[in-house]
Coordinates of C-alpha atoms in Angstrom, one line a residue:
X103 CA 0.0 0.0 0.0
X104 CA 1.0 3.3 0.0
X105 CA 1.5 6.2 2.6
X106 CA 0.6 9.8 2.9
X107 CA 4.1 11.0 1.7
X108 CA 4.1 8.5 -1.3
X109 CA 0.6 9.7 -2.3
X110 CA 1.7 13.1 -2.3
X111 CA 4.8 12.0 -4.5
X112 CA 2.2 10.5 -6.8
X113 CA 0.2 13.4 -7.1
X114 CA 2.8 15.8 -7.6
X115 CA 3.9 13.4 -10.3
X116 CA 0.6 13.4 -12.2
X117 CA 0.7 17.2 -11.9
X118 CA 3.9 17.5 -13.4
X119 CA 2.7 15.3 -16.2
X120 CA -0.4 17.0 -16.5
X121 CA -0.5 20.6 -16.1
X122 CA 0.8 22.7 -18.5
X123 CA 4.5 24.4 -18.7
X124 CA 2.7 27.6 -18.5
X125 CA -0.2 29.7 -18.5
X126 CA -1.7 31.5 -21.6
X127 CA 0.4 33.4 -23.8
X128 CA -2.0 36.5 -22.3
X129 CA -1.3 35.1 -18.6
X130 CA -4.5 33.8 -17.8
X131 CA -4.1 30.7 -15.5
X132 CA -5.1 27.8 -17.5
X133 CA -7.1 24.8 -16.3
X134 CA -5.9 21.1 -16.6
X135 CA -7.2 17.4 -15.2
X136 CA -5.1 14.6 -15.5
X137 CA -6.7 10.5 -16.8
X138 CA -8.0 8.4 -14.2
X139 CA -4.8 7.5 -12.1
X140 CA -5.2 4.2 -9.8
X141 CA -3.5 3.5 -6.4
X142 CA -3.1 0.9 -4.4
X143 CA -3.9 1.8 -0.5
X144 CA -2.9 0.2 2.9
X145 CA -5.3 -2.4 3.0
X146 CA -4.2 -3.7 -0.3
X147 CA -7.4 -2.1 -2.1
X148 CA -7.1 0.1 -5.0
X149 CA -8.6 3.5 -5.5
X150 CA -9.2 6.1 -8.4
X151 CA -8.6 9.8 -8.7
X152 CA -8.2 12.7 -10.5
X153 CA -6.0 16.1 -10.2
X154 CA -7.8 18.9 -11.4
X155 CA -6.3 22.7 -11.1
X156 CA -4.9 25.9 -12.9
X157 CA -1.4 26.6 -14.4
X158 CA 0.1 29.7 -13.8
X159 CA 3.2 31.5 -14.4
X160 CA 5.2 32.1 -11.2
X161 CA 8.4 34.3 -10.9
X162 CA 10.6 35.8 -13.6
X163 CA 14.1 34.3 -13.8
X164 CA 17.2 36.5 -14.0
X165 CA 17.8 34.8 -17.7
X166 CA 14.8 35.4 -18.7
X167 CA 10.9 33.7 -19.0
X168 CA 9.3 32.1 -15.7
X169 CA 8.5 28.7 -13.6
X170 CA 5.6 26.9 -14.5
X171 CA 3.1 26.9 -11.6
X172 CA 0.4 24.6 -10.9
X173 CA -2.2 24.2 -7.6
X174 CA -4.9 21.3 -8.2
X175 CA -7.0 19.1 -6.3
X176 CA -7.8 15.6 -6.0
X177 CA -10.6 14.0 -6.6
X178 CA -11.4 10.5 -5.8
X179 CA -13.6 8.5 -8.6
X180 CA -13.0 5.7 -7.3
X181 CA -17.3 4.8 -7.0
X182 CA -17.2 5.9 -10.9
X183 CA -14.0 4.3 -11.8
X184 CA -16.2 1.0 -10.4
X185 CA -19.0 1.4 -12.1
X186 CA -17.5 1.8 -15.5
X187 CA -15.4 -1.4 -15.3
X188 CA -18.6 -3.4 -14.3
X189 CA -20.4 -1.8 -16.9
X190 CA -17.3 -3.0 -19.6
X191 CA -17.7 -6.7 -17.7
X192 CA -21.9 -6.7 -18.2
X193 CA -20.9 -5.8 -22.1
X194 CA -17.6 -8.0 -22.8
X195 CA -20.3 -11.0 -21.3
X196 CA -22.8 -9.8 -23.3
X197 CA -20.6 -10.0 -26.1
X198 CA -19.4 -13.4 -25.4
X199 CA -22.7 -14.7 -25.2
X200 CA -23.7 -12.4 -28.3
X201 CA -21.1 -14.4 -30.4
X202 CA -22.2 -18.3 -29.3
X203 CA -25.8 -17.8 -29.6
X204 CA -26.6 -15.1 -32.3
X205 CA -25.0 -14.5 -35.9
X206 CA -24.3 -10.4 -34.5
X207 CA -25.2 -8.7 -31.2
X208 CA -25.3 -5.1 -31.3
X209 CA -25.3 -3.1 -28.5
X210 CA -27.5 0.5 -28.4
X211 CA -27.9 3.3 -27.1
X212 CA -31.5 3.5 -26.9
X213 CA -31.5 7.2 -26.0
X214 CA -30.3 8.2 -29.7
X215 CA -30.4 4.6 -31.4
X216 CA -27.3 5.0 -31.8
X217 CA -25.3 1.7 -32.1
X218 CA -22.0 1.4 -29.2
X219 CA -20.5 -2.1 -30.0
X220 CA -21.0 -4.8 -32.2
X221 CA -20.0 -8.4 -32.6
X222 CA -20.3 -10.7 -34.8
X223 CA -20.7 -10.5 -38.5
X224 CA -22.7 -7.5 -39.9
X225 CA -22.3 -8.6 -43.4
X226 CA -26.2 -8.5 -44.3
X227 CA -25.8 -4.7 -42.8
X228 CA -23.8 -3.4 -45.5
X229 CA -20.7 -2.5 -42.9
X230 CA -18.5 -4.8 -41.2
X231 CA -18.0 -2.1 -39.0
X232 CA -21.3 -0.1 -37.4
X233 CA -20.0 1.5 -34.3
X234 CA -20.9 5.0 -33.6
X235 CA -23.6 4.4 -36.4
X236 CA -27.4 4.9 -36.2
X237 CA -29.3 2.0 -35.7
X238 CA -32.4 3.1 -37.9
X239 CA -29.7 3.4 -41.0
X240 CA -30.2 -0.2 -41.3
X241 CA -34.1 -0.6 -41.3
X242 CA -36.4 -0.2 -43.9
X243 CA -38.7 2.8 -43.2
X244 CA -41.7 1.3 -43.3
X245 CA -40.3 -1.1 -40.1
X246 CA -38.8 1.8 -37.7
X247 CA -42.0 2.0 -35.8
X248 CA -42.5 -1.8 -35.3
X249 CA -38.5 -1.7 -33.6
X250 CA -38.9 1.7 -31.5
X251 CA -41.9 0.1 -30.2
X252 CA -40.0 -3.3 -29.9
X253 CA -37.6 -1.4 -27.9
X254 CA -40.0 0.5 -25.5
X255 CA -41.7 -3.3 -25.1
X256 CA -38.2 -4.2 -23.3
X257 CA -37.6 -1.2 -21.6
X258 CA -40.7 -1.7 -19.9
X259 CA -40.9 -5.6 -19.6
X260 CA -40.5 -6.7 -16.4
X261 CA -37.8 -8.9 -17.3
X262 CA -36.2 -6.3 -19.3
X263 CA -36.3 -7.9 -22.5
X264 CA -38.2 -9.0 -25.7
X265 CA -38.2 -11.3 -28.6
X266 CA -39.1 -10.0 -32.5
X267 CA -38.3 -10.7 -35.7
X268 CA -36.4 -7.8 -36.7
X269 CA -36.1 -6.6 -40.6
X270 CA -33.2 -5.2 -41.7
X271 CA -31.5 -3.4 -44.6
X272 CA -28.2 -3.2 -46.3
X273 CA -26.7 0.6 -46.6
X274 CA -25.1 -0.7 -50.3
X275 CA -28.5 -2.0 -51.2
X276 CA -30.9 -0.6 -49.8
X277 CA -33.6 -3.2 -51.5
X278 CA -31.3 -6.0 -49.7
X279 CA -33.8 -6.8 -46.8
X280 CA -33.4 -9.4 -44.4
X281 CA -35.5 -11.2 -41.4
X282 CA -34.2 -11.9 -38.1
X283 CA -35.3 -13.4 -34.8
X284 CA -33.8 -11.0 -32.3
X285 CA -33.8 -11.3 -28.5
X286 CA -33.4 -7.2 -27.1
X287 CA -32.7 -7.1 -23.2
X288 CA -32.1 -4.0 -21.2
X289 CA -28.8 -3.4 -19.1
X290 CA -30.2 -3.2 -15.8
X291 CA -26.9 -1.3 -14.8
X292 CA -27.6 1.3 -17.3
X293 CA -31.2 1.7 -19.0
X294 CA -30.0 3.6 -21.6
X295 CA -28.1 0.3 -23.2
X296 CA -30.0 -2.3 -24.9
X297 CA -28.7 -5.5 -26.0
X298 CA -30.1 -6.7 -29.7
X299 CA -28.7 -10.3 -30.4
X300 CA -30.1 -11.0 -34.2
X301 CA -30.3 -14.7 -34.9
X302 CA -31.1 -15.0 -38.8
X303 CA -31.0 -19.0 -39.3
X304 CA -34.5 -17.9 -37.8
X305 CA -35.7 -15.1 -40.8
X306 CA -34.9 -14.8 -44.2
X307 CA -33.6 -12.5 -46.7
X308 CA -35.3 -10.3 -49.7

């Protein structure tokens, strides 16, 4: 674990990494925050935290120009820190399971259908690669209601998830359709992710 004085060296290290030389080139103090740093305390836990705070210019030097000053604080994220890394778990298993039981498993953010991960292969989409993608992009128009509602069906299952065949389109052809059987379940840790696993050995394509 560590002490107080070799926390403070560790701090004053991810200052020095962190903050910049100097302030603006108009002398404004400038703001910085340094990544996620991780620590290992004196029970043999770990913790997360963050340095924010202002560089400044301090004294002139008889040769000329100034030090670099920096005062920051720390913050401890370590609850946060937590929460993200179970959230990566809940998705890498998701994933995992994605890839042995469907032919792709997307995963989306249902706030802005937008699409966060994918596995599998997304051949029939069009794209081998859909991240950071809409979702909608790859259903025909005349379907988009039947999957929003599809989606709000999960979100408020009680199970948090939902079973529907699922038509989808290619972005090179847009007259490309295909029919899939997929299985849409809500991340309890964060409602605002939905799983969509698409099985298509249970549809058929147009």
């Amino acid at each position: 674990g560590v002490d107080d004085d070799s926390f403070r060296r560790i701090v004053e290290k991810v200052v020095r990494s962190s903050a910049p030389s100097s302030a603006s080139a108009d002398g404004r103090p400038v703001p910085f925050e340094s990544d996620v740093v991780s620590f290992e305390t004196g029970d043999g836990g770990t913790r997360y935290f963050v340095v924010r705070g202002l560089a400044t210019n301090g004294p002139e030097m008889p040769f000329g120009g100034s030090i670099g000053l920096a005062e920051g604080y720390v913050i401890d994220v370590t609850d946060k820190q937590k929460e993200v890394q179970e959230q990566r778990k809940w998705h890498d298993r998701w994933r995992a399971l994605g890839l042995l039981a469907f032919n792709f498993a997307l995963l989306i953010d249902i706030t802005e259908y937008r699409i966060l991960g994918c596995a599998g292969n997304t051949e029939v989409l069009g794209d081998l690669f859909v991240e950071g993608r809409g979702l909608l992009e790859y259903i025909p128009a005349d379907d988009r209601a039947n999957l929003t509602q599809a989606l709000s069906t999960a979100m408020m299952s009680q199970q948090g998830a939902h079973t529907q065949t699922v038509v989808f389109r290619s972005r090179k052809d847009e007259n490309q359709k295909t029919y899939a059987q997929c299985s849409l379940v809500l991340d309890q840790g964060d409602p605002s992710v939905l799983f969509l696993g698409a099985d298509l050995s249970k549809g058929e394509s147009a």
